[in-house]
PDB file of C-alpha atoms in Angstrom:
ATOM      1  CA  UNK A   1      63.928 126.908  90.459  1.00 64.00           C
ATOM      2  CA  UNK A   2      66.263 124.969  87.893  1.00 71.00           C
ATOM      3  CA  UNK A   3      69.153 125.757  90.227  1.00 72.00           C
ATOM      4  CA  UNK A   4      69.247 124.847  94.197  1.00 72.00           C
ATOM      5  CA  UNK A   5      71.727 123.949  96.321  1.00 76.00           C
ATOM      6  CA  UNK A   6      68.901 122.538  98.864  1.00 85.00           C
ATOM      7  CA  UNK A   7      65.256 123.908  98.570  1.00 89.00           C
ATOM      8  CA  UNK A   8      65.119 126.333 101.845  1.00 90.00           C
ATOM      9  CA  UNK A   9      61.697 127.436 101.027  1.00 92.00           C
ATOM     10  CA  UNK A  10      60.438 123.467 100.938  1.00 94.00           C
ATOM     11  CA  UNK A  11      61.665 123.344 104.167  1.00 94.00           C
ATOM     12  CA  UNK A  12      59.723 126.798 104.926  1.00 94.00           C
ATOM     13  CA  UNK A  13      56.575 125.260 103.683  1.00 95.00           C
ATOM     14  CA  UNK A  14      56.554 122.287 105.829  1.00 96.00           C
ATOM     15  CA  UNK A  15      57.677 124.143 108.982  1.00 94.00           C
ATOM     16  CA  UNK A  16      54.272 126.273 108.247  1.00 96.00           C
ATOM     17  CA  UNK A  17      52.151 123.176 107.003  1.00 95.00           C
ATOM     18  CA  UNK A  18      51.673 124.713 104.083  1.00 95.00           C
ATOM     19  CA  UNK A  19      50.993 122.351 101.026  1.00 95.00           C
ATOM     20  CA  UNK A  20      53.475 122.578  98.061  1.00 96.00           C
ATOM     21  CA  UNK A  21      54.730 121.535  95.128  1.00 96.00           C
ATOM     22  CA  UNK A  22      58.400 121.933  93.745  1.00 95.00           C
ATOM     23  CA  UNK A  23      59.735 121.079  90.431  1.00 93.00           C
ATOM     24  CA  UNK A  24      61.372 117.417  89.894  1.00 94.00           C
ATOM     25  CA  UNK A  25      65.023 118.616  90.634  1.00 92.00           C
ATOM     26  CA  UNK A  26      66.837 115.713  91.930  1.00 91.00           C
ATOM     27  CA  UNK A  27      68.056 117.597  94.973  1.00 91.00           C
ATOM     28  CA  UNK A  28      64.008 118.352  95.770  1.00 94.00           C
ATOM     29  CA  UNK A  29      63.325 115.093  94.909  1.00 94.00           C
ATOM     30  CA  UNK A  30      65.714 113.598  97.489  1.00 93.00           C
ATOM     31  CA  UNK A  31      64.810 116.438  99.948  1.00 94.00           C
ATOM     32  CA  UNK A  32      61.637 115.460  99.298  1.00 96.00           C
ATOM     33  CA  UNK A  33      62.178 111.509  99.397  1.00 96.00           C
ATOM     34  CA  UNK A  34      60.009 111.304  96.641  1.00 94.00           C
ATOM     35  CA  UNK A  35      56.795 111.746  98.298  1.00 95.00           C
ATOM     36  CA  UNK A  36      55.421 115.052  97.132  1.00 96.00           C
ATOM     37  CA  UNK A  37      53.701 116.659  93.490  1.00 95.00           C
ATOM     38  CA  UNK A  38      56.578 117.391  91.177  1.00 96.00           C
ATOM     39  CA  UNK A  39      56.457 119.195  87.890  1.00 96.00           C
ATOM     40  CA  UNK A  40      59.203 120.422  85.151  1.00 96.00           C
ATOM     41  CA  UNK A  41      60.333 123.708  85.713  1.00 94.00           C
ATOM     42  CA  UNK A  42      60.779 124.210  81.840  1.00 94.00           C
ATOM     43  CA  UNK A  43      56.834 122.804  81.609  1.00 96.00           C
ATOM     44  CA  UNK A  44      54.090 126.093  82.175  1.00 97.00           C
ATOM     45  CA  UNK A  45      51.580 123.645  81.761  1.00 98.00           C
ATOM     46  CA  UNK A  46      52.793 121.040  84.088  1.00 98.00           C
ATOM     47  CA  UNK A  47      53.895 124.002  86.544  1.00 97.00           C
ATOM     48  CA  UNK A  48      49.863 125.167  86.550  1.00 97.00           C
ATOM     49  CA  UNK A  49      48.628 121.370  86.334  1.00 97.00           C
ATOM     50  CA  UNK A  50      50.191 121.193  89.836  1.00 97.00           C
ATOM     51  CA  UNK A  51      49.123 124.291  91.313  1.00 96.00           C
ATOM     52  CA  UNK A  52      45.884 123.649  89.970  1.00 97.00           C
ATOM     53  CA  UNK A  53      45.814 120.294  91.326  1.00 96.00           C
ATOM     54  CA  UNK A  54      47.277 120.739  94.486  1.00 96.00           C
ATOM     55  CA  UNK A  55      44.611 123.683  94.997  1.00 96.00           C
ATOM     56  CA  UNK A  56      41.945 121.632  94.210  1.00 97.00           C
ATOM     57  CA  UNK A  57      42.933 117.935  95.950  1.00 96.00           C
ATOM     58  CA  UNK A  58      42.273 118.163  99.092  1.00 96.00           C
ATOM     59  CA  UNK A  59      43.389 114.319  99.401  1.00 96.00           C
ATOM     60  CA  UNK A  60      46.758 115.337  98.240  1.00 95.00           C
ATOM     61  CA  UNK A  61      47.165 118.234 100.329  1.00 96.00           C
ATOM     62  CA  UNK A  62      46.567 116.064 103.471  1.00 97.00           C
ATOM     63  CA  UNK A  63      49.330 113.536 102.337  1.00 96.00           C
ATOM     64  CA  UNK A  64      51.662 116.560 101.673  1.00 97.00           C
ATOM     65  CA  UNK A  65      51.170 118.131 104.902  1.00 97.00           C
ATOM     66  CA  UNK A  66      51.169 114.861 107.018  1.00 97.00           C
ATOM     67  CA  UNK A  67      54.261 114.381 104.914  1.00 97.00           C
ATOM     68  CA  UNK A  68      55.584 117.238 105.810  1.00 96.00           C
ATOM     69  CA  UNK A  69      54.843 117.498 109.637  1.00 95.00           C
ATOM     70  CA  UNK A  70      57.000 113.849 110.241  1.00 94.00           C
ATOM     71  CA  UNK A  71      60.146 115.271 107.268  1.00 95.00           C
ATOM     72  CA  UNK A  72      60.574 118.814 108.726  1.00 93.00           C
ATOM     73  CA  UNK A  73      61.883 117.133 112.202  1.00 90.00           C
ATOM     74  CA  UNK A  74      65.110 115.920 110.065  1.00 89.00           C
ATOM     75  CA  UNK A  75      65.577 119.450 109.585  1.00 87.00           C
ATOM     76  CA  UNK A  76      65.858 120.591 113.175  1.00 87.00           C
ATOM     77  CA  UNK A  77      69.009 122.380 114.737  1.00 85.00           C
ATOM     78  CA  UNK A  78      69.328 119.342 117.464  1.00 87.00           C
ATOM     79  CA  UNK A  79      68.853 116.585 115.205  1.00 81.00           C
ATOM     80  CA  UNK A  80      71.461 118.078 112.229  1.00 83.00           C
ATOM     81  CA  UNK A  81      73.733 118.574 115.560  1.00 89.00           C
ATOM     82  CA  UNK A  82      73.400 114.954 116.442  1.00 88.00           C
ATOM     83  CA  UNK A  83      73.892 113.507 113.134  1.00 86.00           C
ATOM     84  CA  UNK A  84      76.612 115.718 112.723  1.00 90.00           C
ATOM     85  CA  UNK A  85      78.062 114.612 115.908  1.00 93.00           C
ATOM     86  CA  UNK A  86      77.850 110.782 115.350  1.00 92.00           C
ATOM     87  CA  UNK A  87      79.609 111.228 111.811  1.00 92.00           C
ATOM     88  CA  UNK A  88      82.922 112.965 113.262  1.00 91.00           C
ATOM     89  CA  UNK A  89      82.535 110.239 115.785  1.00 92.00           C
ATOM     90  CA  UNK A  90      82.222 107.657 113.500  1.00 93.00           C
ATOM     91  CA  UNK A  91      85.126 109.202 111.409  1.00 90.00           C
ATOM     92  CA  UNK A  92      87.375 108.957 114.148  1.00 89.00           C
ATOM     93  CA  UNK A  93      86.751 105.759 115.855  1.00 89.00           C
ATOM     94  CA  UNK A  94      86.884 104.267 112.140  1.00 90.00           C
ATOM     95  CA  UNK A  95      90.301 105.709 112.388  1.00 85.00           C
ATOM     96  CA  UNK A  96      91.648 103.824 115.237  1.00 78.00           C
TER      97      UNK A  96
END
């Protein structure tokens, strides 16, 4: 993708521990926190280079998913409640 408003099917991935790799958007990349395989979306080569790495690296596909299972809790209905929660409250007690 060279356009994304947020990177739904990264967050699909890690909900189904599935390894991945995404291209080095900055909106991936801070999704992401910088801890996953990134290539350039205009780049076949580097866009194969990951697959093909990813694929074959089982190392990296452990960190990925590991990753993953601790990031995709960020994500969760209750948690984006809370934080959404303590910002209005923060807002208006900032207010006062």
């Amino acid at each position: 993708s060279n356009y994304e408003g947020f990177g739904i099917p990264i967050i699909e991935s890690m909900i189904n521990s599935t390894p991945f790799v995404t291209s080095n958007l900055s909106v991936f990349k801070e999704l992401t926190q910088n801890k996953v395989m990134y290539f350039n979306p205009e780049s076949p080569k580097s866009i194969a280079d990951s697959v093909i790495n990813i694929l074959n690296n089982h190392k990296v596909q452990s960190r990925i998913l590991n990753y993953s299972r601790e990031r995709v809790f960020d994500f969760e209905y209750k948690n984006l409640v809370n934080k959404l929660i303590n910002l209005y409250n923060h807002y208006i007690n900032s207010r006062k």
